[in-house]
Coordinates of C-alpha atoms in Angstrom, one line a residue:
M1 CA 61.1 141.9 158.0
T2 CA 59.2 144.5 160.0
K3 CA 59.1 147.9 158.3
P4 CA 60.3 150.3 161.1
R5 CA 58.3 153.5 161.8
M6 CA 60.8 154.7 164.4
M7 CA 64.5 155.1 163.5
F8 CA 67.2 156.5 165.7
Y9 CA 70.5 157.8 164.4
N10 CA 73.7 157.5 166.4
D11 CA 76.8 159.0 164.8
S12 CA 79.1 156.4 166.7
R13 CA 81.4 159.2 167.9
H14 CA 79.8 161.8 170.1
T15 CA 78.1 159.5 172.5
L16 CA 80.4 156.5 172.1
A17 CA 84.0 156.6 170.7
Y18 CA 84.7 160.1 172.0
M19 CA 83.3 159.5 175.5
Y20 CA 84.9 156.4 176.9
E21 CA 88.5 156.1 178.2
P22 CA 90.6 153.7 176.1
P23 CA 90.6 150.8 175.9
I24 CA 86.8 150.7 175.7
Q25 CA 85.1 147.6 176.9
K26 CA 82.7 145.6 174.7
E27 CA 79.9 146.3 177.1
E28 CA 80.6 150.1 176.8
W29 CA 80.5 149.8 173.0
E30 CA 77.2 148.0 173.2
S31 CA 75.7 150.9 175.3
V32 CA 74.4 152.7 172.2
V33 CA 72.0 149.7 171.7
D34 CA 71.2 149.2 175.3
A35 CA 70.1 152.9 175.7
L36 CA 67.3 152.3 173.2
V37 CA 65.9 149.1 174.8
G38 CA 62.3 149.7 175.9
T39 CA 61.7 152.7 173.7
P40 CA 59.5 152.8 170.6
V41 CA 62.7 152.8 168.4
E42 CA 62.7 149.9 166.0
A43 CA 65.8 150.6 164.0
L44 CA 69.2 151.9 165.0
M45 CA 71.0 153.8 162.3
F46 CA 74.6 153.5 163.2
C47 CA 77.2 155.7 161.5
L48 CA 80.3 154.0 160.1
G49 CA 82.5 156.9 161.2
D50 CA 83.7 160.1 159.7
G51 CA 82.6 159.1 156.2
R52 CA 86.0 159.6 154.8
T53 CA 87.2 157.0 157.2
V54 CA 85.4 154.3 159.3
M55 CA 85.7 152.6 162.7
H56 CA 85.3 148.9 161.8
D57 CA 87.7 146.3 160.4
T58 CA 87.4 147.3 156.8
K59 CA 89.6 145.8 154.0
V60 CA 88.5 148.2 151.2
G61 CA 88.1 151.5 153.1
E62 CA 90.4 153.3 155.6
F63 CA 90.3 153.1 159.3
L64 CA 90.0 156.4 161.2
G65 CA 93.4 157.7 162.2
H66 CA 95.4 154.9 160.5
N67 CA 97.6 157.6 158.9
V68 CA 98.1 159.8 162.0
D69 CA 101.2 159.8 164.3
R70 CA 100.6 162.9 166.4
W71 CA 97.2 164.1 167.5
D72 CA 95.8 167.6 167.9
S73 CA 92.5 166.3 169.2
L74 CA 92.3 163.8 172.1
A75 CA 88.7 163.2 171.4
V76 CA 89.4 162.2 167.8
R77 CA 92.3 160.1 169.0
R78 CA 89.9 158.1 171.2
A79 CA 87.8 157.5 168.0
H80 CA 90.9 155.7 166.8
Q81 CA 92.0 154.0 170.0
N82 CA 88.7 152.6 171.1
P83 CA 87.6 150.7 168.0
K84 CA 91.2 149.7 167.3
A85 CA 91.4 148.1 170.8
L86 CA 88.3 146.1 170.1
I87 CA 89.6 144.9 166.8
E88 CA 92.9 143.9 168.4
E89 CA 90.9 141.8 170.9
G90 CA 89.1 140.0 168.1
D91 CA 85.9 142.0 168.3
D92 CA 84.9 144.0 165.2
P93 CA 83.1 147.1 166.4
L94 CA 80.4 147.0 163.7
R95 CA 79.8 143.3 164.3
I96 CA 79.3 144.0 168.1
I97 CA 76.6 146.6 167.3
C98 CA 74.9 144.3 164.8
D99 CA 74.8 141.4 167.2
R100 CA 73.7 143.4 170.2
A101 CA 70.9 145.2 168.2
H102 CA 69.5 141.9 167.0
A103 CA 69.8 140.3 170.5
K104 CA 67.7 143.2 171.8
G105 CA 65.1 143.2 169.1
L106 CA 66.4 146.2 167.1
L107 CA 67.0 146.4 163.4
L108 CA 70.5 147.7 162.4
Y109 CA 71.2 150.0 159.4
P110 CA 74.8 151.2 158.9
T111 CA 75.0 154.8 157.8
L112 CA 77.6 156.3 155.5
L113 CA 78.3 160.0 155.3
V114 CA 78.6 160.0 151.5
Q115 CA 80.1 163.5 151.2
Q116 CA 82.7 165.1 153.5
G117 CA 85.0 168.0 152.6
I118 CA 88.7 167.7 153.4
A119 CA 88.8 170.6 155.8
G120 CA 88.2 170.2 159.5
H121 CA 89.8 167.5 161.7
R122 CA 92.2 166.2 159.1
E123 CA 93.0 163.4 161.6
R124 CA 89.7 161.8 160.6
C125 CA 90.6 162.1 156.9
S126 CA 91.6 159.4 154.4
N127 CA 94.6 159.0 152.2
F128 CA 92.2 158.7 149.3
R129 CA 91.1 162.3 150.0
F130 CA 94.6 163.6 150.5
E131 CA 95.9 162.0 147.3
N132 CA 93.0 162.9 145.0
R133 CA 92.5 166.7 145.5
H134 CA 92.1 166.9 141.7
L135 CA 88.7 165.1 142.0
E136 CA 87.3 167.9 144.1
L137 CA 84.8 170.5 142.8
G138 CA 87.2 173.3 143.7
A139 CA 89.9 171.8 141.6
R140 CA 88.2 173.0 138.4
E141 CA 89.2 176.4 137.1
D142 CA 85.6 177.4 136.5
Y143 CA 84.5 176.7 140.1
D144 CA 84.0 179.7 142.3
T145 CA 86.0 178.5 145.4
S146 CA 84.1 181.0 147.6
L147 CA 81.0 178.8 147.1
P148 CA 80.4 176.0 149.7
G149 CA 81.5 172.6 148.6
A150 CA 84.8 173.6 147.0
E151 CA 86.6 170.8 148.9
C152 CA 83.8 168.2 148.3
L153 CA 84.3 165.4 145.7
D154 CA 82.8 165.8 142.3
F155 CA 80.6 162.7 141.8
K156 CA 80.8 162.9 138.0
H157 CA 84.1 161.0 138.4
Q158 CA 83.8 157.3 138.3
E159 CA 86.7 156.9 140.8
V160 CA 84.7 158.9 143.4
R161 CA 81.6 156.7 143.1
D162 CA 83.6 153.5 143.0
E163 CA 85.4 154.3 146.2
R164 CA 82.0 154.8 148.0
S165 CA 80.5 151.7 146.4
A166 CA 83.3 149.4 147.5
L167 CA 82.7 150.3 151.1
I168 CA 79.0 149.9 150.9
E169 CA 79.3 146.5 149.2
E170 CA 81.8 145.2 151.8
T171 CA 79.5 146.3 154.6
V172 CA 76.3 144.6 153.4
N173 CA 78.1 141.5 152.3
N174 CA 80.2 140.9 155.5
Y175 CA 77.8 142.1 158.3
R176 CA 74.4 141.0 159.5
V177 CA 72.6 144.2 158.7
D178 CA 69.0 144.9 157.9
G179 CA 69.7 147.5 155.2
F180 CA 72.0 150.5 154.5
E181 CA 71.6 154.3 154.8
L182 CA 73.1 156.8 152.5
Q183 CA 73.4 160.2 154.3
L184 CA 73.2 162.6 151.3
N185 CA 72.1 165.6 153.3
Y186 CA 75.5 166.2 154.9
Q187 CA 77.5 168.7 152.8
P188 CA 75.1 168.2 149.8
H189 CA 77.5 169.4 147.1
Y190 CA 78.0 166.7 144.5
F191 CA 78.3 168.5 141.1
H192 CA 79.4 171.7 139.6
P193 CA 76.5 174.2 139.6
N194 CA 76.5 174.2 135.8
E195 CA 76.3 170.4 135.7
V196 CA 73.6 169.7 138.2
E197 CA 71.0 168.5 135.6
N198 CA 73.4 165.9 134.1
G199 CA 74.7 165.2 137.6
S200 CA 71.2 164.3 138.7
K201 CA 71.2 161.5 136.1
I202 CA 74.6 160.3 137.3
M203 CA 73.4 160.2 140.9
T204 CA 70.2 158.4 140.0
E205 CA 72.3 155.7 138.2
W206 CA 74.6 155.4 141.2
V207 CA 71.7 155.1 143.6
G208 CA 70.3 152.4 141.4
Q209 CA 73.6 150.5 141.6
V210 CA 73.7 150.8 145.4
Y211 CA 70.1 149.6 145.6
E212 CA 71.1 146.5 143.6
V213 CA 74.1 145.8 145.8
V214 CA 71.9 146.0 148.9
K215 CA 69.2 143.7 147.4
R216 CA 71.7 141.2 146.2
S217 CA 73.0 140.8 149.8
G218 CA 69.4 140.1 151.0
L219 CA 66.1 140.8 149.3
E220 CA 64.5 142.0 152.6
R221 CA 67.2 144.5 153.2
E222 CA 66.3 148.1 152.7
L223 CA 68.1 151.1 151.1
V224 CA 67.4 154.2 153.2
I225 CA 68.4 157.7 151.9
R226 CA 68.6 160.9 153.9
I227 CA 68.1 164.0 151.8
P228 CA 67.5 167.8 152.2
G229 CA 64.2 168.8 153.6
S230 CA 62.8 170.3 150.4
M231 CA 62.5 169.4 146.8
E232 CA 64.4 172.6 146.0
G233 CA 67.2 171.6 148.2
C234 CA 67.4 168.2 146.6
N235 CA 67.3 169.6 143.1
A236 CA 70.1 172.1 143.9
A237 CA 72.3 169.2 145.0
G238 CA 71.6 167.0 141.9
L239 CA 69.3 164.6 143.8
D240 CA 66.1 163.5 142.2
P241 CA 64.1 161.5 144.9
C242 CA 61.0 161.5 142.7
E243 CA 62.8 159.7 140.0
W244 CA 64.2 157.2 142.6
I245 CA 60.7 156.5 143.7
S246 CA 59.5 156.1 140.1
Q247 CA 62.3 153.6 139.4
G248 CA 61.7 151.7 142.6
I249 CA 65.3 152.1 143.8
V250 CA 64.8 153.4 147.3
D251 CA 62.8 151.9 150.2
V252 CA 62.8 154.8 152.7
L253 CA 63.4 158.6 152.1
I254 CA 64.2 160.7 155.1
G255 CA 63.8 164.5 154.8
Q256 CA 65.9 166.5 157.1
A257 CA 65.1 170.2 157.4
G258 CA 67.3 171.0 160.4
R259 CA 65.6 173.6 162.7
G260 CA 63.4 174.8 159.8
P261 CA 59.8 173.6 159.4
G262 CA 60.1 170.8 156.9
D263 CA 57.3 170.3 154.3
Y264 CA 57.3 166.7 153.3
R265 CA 53.9 166.8 151.5
P266 CA 55.5 166.8 148.0
L267 CA 57.5 163.6 148.9
V268 CA 54.4 162.0 150.5
Q269 CA 52.5 162.7 147.3
A270 CA 55.3 161.4 145.1
A271 CA 55.5 158.2 147.1
K272 CA 51.7 157.4 147.0
G273 CA 51.1 154.0 145.5
S274 CA 54.8 153.1 145.6
G275 CA 56.8 150.9 147.9
C276 CA 58.7 153.9 149.3
R277 CA 58.1 155.2 152.8
I278 CA 58.6 158.8 153.8
H279 CA 60.1 159.6 157.2
A280 CA 60.7 163.1 158.7
A281 CA 63.7 163.9 160.8
V282 CA 63.0 165.3 164.3
E283 CA 66.0 167.1 165.8
S284 CA 66.4 168.3 169.4
T285 CA 68.6 171.3 169.5
V286 CA 66.9 174.7 169.9
D287 CA 69.8 176.8 171.1
S288 CA 67.7 179.8 172.0
D289 CA 68.4 182.4 174.7
R290 CA 66.3 180.4 177.1
V291 CA 66.7 176.7 176.3
G292 CA 69.3 174.5 174.7
E293 CA 67.5 171.4 173.8
S294 CA 63.8 170.9 173.0
L295 CA 61.3 170.4 175.8
I296 CA 58.7 167.8 175.3
Q297 CA 56.1 170.4 174.2
M298 CA 58.4 171.4 171.3
V299 CA 59.1 167.8 170.3
R300 CA 55.3 167.1 170.2
A301 CA 54.7 170.2 168.1
R302 CA 57.3 169.3 165.5
A303 CA 56.3 165.6 165.4
T304 CA 52.5 166.2 165.2
N305 CA 53.0 168.7 162.4
Y306 CA 55.0 166.0 160.4
W307 CA 52.5 163.3 161.1
A308 CA 49.7 165.6 159.8
Q309 CA 51.5 165.8 156.5
G310 CA 51.0 162.0 156.0
I311 CA 54.5 160.7 156.7
N312 CA 55.1 157.0 157.4
G313 CA 57.6 157.4 160.2
I314 CA 59.9 159.5 162.4
Y315 CA 63.7 159.6 162.2
V316 CA 65.2 160.8 165.5
V317 CA 68.5 162.6 164.8
S318 CA 70.9 164.9 166.6
W319 CA 69.7 164.1 170.2
D320 CA 73.4 163.7 171.2
N321 CA 73.3 166.7 173.6
L322 CA 70.8 164.8 175.8
W323 CA 73.4 162.0 176.5
P324 CA 73.7 160.4 179.0
Y325 CA 70.0 159.9 178.7
D326 CA 67.7 160.6 181.6
A327 CA 64.0 160.3 182.2
S328 CA 63.1 163.4 180.1
F329 CA 64.8 161.7 177.1
Y330 CA 62.6 158.6 177.4
E331 CA 59.5 160.6 178.1
K332 CA 60.0 162.5 174.8
M333 CA 60.7 159.3 172.9
R334 CA 57.7 157.4 174.2
E335 CA 55.1 159.6 172.5
L336 CA 56.7 160.2 169.2
P337 CA 55.0 157.4 167.2
H338 CA 51.6 158.3 168.5
P339 CA 50.1 161.6 167.1
D340 CA 46.7 160.7 168.6
I341 CA 48.2 160.6 172.1
M342 CA 50.1 163.8 171.5
A343 CA 47.0 165.6 170.1
P344 CA 45.4 166.8 173.4
K345 CA 48.7 167.5 175.1
D346 CA 50.7 170.8 175.5
K347 CA 52.7 171.9 172.5
F348 CA 55.1 174.7 171.8
Y349 CA 55.6 175.9 168.2
F350 CA 58.2 178.4 167.3
V351 CA 59.6 179.9 164.1
P352 CA 63.4 179.4 163.9
T353 CA 65.4 182.5 164.6
V354 CA 68.8 183.7 165.9
M355 CA 70.6 181.0 167.7
G356 CA 73.4 181.1 170.3
R357 CA 76.2 179.0 169.0
F358 CA 75.6 179.3 165.2
G359 CA 74.0 182.7 164.9
N360 CA 71.3 183.1 162.2
P361 CA 69.8 179.9 160.9
E362 CA 71.7 178.7 157.7
P363 CA 69.3 179.0 154.7
Q364 CA 68.4 175.9 152.8
P365 CA 66.9 176.0 149.3
G366 CA 63.1 175.8 149.6
I367 CA 63.1 176.4 153.4
P368 CA 62.7 180.2 153.9
V369 CA 64.4 181.9 156.8
Q370 CA 61.7 184.2 158.1
L371 CA 63.2 185.6 161.3
P372 CA 64.6 188.1 162.1
A373 CA 62.3 190.3 160.0
D374 CA 62.5 194.1 159.8
L375 CA 59.6 196.4 160.5
E376 CA 58.9 199.6 158.6
V377 CA 56.3 202.2 159.4
N378 CA 52.8 201.3 158.0
K379 CA 54.2 198.3 156.2
A380 CA 52.9 194.9 157.1
T381 CA 55.5 192.2 157.8
R382 CA 54.1 188.6 157.6
V383 CA 55.5 185.5 159.3
S384 CA 53.8 182.1 158.7
F385 CA 53.7 179.1 161.0
T386 CA 51.9 175.7 161.0
I387 CA 50.2 173.9 163.9
S388 CA 48.5 170.5 164.1
D389 CA 46.1 171.2 167.0
D390 CA 42.4 170.9 166.3
L391 CA 41.5 173.4 169.0
P392 CA 37.7 173.4 168.4
R393 CA 37.5 169.6 168.7
W394 CA 39.3 169.6 172.1
D395 CA 37.4 172.7 173.2
R396 CA 34.2 170.8 172.8
A397 CA 35.6 168.2 175.1
G398 CA 36.5 170.8 177.7
R399 CA 40.3 170.1 177.3
V400 CA 41.7 173.4 176.1
H401 CA 43.3 175.4 178.9
E402 CA 44.8 178.4 177.1
V403 CA 46.5 179.4 173.9
L404 CA 49.4 181.9 174.1
L405 CA 50.9 183.8 171.2
R406 CA 54.2 185.5 171.9
V407 CA 56.1 187.9 169.7
R408 CA 59.4 189.5 170.6
I409 CA 60.0 192.9 168.9
M410 CA 63.6 194.2 169.2
N411 CA 64.7 197.9 169.5
T412 CA 61.2 199.2 170.1
S413 CA 60.5 201.9 172.8
E414 CA 57.6 202.6 175.1
I415 CA 56.1 205.3 172.8
E416 CA 55.9 203.2 169.6
H417 CA 52.7 201.4 168.7
L418 CA 52.2 198.2 166.7
S419 CA 49.2 196.3 165.4
F420 CA 48.9 192.5 165.1
K421 CA 46.7 190.4 162.9
L422 CA 46.4 186.7 163.0
N423 CA 45.0 185.2 159.7
G424 CA 43.7 188.7 158.8
K425 CA 41.9 189.3 162.1
E426 CA 43.1 192.1 164.4
L427 CA 44.3 191.0 167.8
P428 CA 42.7 193.3 170.4
E429 CA 44.7 195.0 173.1
K430 CA 42.5 193.4 175.8
L431 CA 44.2 190.1 175.0
L432 CA 47.7 191.7 175.3
R433 CA 50.3 191.8 177.9
K434 CA 53.7 193.5 177.2
I435 CA 56.9 192.7 179.0
N436 CA 59.7 195.2 179.0
Q437 CA 63.1 193.7 178.4
N438 CA 64.9 196.7 177.0
Y439 CA 67.7 195.8 179.2
Q440 CA 68.7 192.4 180.7
M441 CA 71.1 192.1 183.5
M442 CA 71.3 188.4 182.9
A443 CA 69.5 185.7 180.9
P444 CA 69.1 181.9 181.2
R445 CA 71.6 181.2 178.3
F446 CA 72.6 184.5 176.6
R447 CA 71.4 188.1 176.4
T448 CA 69.5 189.2 173.3
G449 CA 69.6 193.0 173.5
A450 CA 66.7 195.5 173.8
G451 CA 63.2 194.4 173.2
Y452 CA 59.6 193.9 174.3
W453 CA 57.6 190.7 174.5
F454 CA 54.0 191.1 173.1
I455 CA 52.0 188.3 174.6
F456 CA 48.4 187.5 173.6
R457 CA 46.2 185.1 175.6
L458 CA 44.0 184.2 172.6
D459 CA 40.3 183.7 173.1
R460 CA 38.2 181.4 170.9
D461 CA 37.5 184.2 168.4
H462 CA 41.2 184.6 167.7
W463 CA 42.5 181.1 167.9
P464 CA 44.9 179.9 165.2
R465 CA 43.6 177.4 162.7
R466 CA 44.8 173.9 162.2
G467 CA 47.3 174.0 159.4
D468 CA 48.9 177.1 158.0
N469 CA 48.6 180.5 159.8
V470 CA 49.9 184.0 159.1
L471 CA 50.8 186.6 161.7
E472 CA 50.9 190.2 160.3
V473 CA 52.8 192.9 162.3
K474 CA 52.6 196.5 161.4
L475 CA 54.7 199.4 163.0
L476 CA 52.3 202.3 163.3
N477 CA 54.8 205.0 164.4
R478 CA 58.5 205.3 164.8
D479 CA 60.3 206.8 167.8
P480 CA 62.6 209.4 166.1
A481 CA 65.2 209.1 168.8
V482 CA 65.8 205.3 168.3
V483 CA 68.5 204.4 165.8
P484 CA 68.6 200.6 165.7
Q485 CA 66.4 198.8 163.2
I486 CA 63.1 197.5 164.7
H487 CA 62.6 193.8 163.9
I488 CA 60.7 190.7 164.9
R489 CA 63.0 188.3 166.5
D490 CA 60.8 185.6 167.9
L491 CA 57.4 184.1 167.2
E492 CA 56.0 181.4 169.5
L493 CA 52.7 179.7 169.9
E494 CA 51.8 177.6 172.9
T495 CA 48.8 175.4 173.3
K496 CA 48.0 174.1 176.8
Y497 CA 45.5 171.3 177.7
L498 CA 43.7 169.8 180.6
M499 CA 43.8 166.1 181.3
G500 CA 40.0 166.2 181.4
R501 CA 37.1 168.6 181.7
N502 CA 37.6 170.9 184.7
F503 CA 40.9 169.2 185.6
H504 CA 43.7 171.0 187.4
R505 CA 47.0 172.1 185.9
G506 CA 49.0 171.9 189.1
F507 CA 48.5 171.0 192.7
V508 CA 45.9 173.8 192.9
D509 CA 46.3 175.9 189.8
P510 CA 48.1 178.2 188.9
D511 CA 49.9 176.3 186.2
L512 CA 52.9 174.6 187.8
S513 CA 53.8 172.5 184.7
P514 CA 57.5 172.7 183.6
A515 CA 56.5 174.6 180.4
Y516 CA 58.9 176.6 178.3
Q517 CA 58.3 180.0 179.9
S518 CA 59.0 183.5 178.8
P519 CA 61.1 185.4 181.3
Q520 CA 58.8 186.5 184.2
E521 CA 55.9 184.5 182.7
H522 CA 55.6 181.6 185.2
G523 CA 53.4 179.7 182.8
H524 CA 50.5 182.1 182.1
W525 CA 51.3 185.2 180.3

């Protein structure tokens, strides 16, 4: 069997079961496969449903909505109606996807959301969950119910693991699949905080059992496991991917860091010489004040950073908001497996910061939240970022057009002064343009409050280096009349390239490319 480098996750609900008016047609259900034909995607990772319940003709699990008489959510109701209609017509929804994927040359891996708390959309919940509240982490007297995960199942209980195992075994034995994915990064709370060390051994034993089930159903089939994007995050959840690699009980590990900059080098190092491949998850949502979903320059930046870490493949996840897919979706997808093609193309790097819908980025163990970062007088505040661009190499080829560093400082006035250093070297004012946004009448997506953009068009002497970089910002004086805390809100670096030496950037130049532009920037400053 081909070992896929490009995997694409579809959660089976947001771009499928929720979207179509019941009763869904077989051709509509097949659309999740058809949308990927002609792309570099080699494997479709198809979610079985909510995790607590599923949307295929199971005999050992529970069908989504089987225990609901009255519905609060019409969308969730459709996730019950649509697959049920297919089953009643003699078409198992999962079998349709398996057959269509193989007919179109794609591998198919069902995905199970292993952990799911009982709260939220109870219409998607199983009777097993309703009837076994005593198996939850929060059921213990010594569990702090203010901690996340109180309503998650405690995997030290054999009943919990057996319920999951039965569903996995049924799926791999009854469907023409190419492997199976355990989604362990979603609500990663499996053990009491005081029992994580012993819980890690329990989880490793269970992963080994799942691996055996998958291999017994077909030696070429693969066990794929999605995990938090850092070793610290895995360890905190009682997950030991290094031990799984050592024991040879996992074929692919997918690190998912969310919007944070994932560092998969420890996993890559651990997997050297083994049969395990390491994939990095590339998400789409940005949710900034200017753009909702990543532009192609942002996708390139994240993907090339991950390829530079030595990963084996890309896992495309959470691109649901781009559905129904248009040309820009396929343009982004086309380049993802080719870091050499993306190398001399425009990229946009940014440090995760305040979002629109969800507010501040949710911290994950081992993935620091750097922004917003407060500034104090005469005290250096450092923010790190990583880039994959080899600027000197492409400069020698005459391909580098410009390099822009943008920093947004909030609550600063016109009389305050700041200094900026990149990798220890002072950035001179001759490279700087400031943009006053101390008041915004309106914004592309949402207003951010008072601030200035400090924008540096970097010359060769001040270019960032390939790999890790550090920006140092120091507030030199404080306006005594300003009360709100001064802080760094945004840090962005944009690299722009020419198609060839002395090539144009637009019809004439100035730059007319659809870049992710700062307000009033129009592509240059």
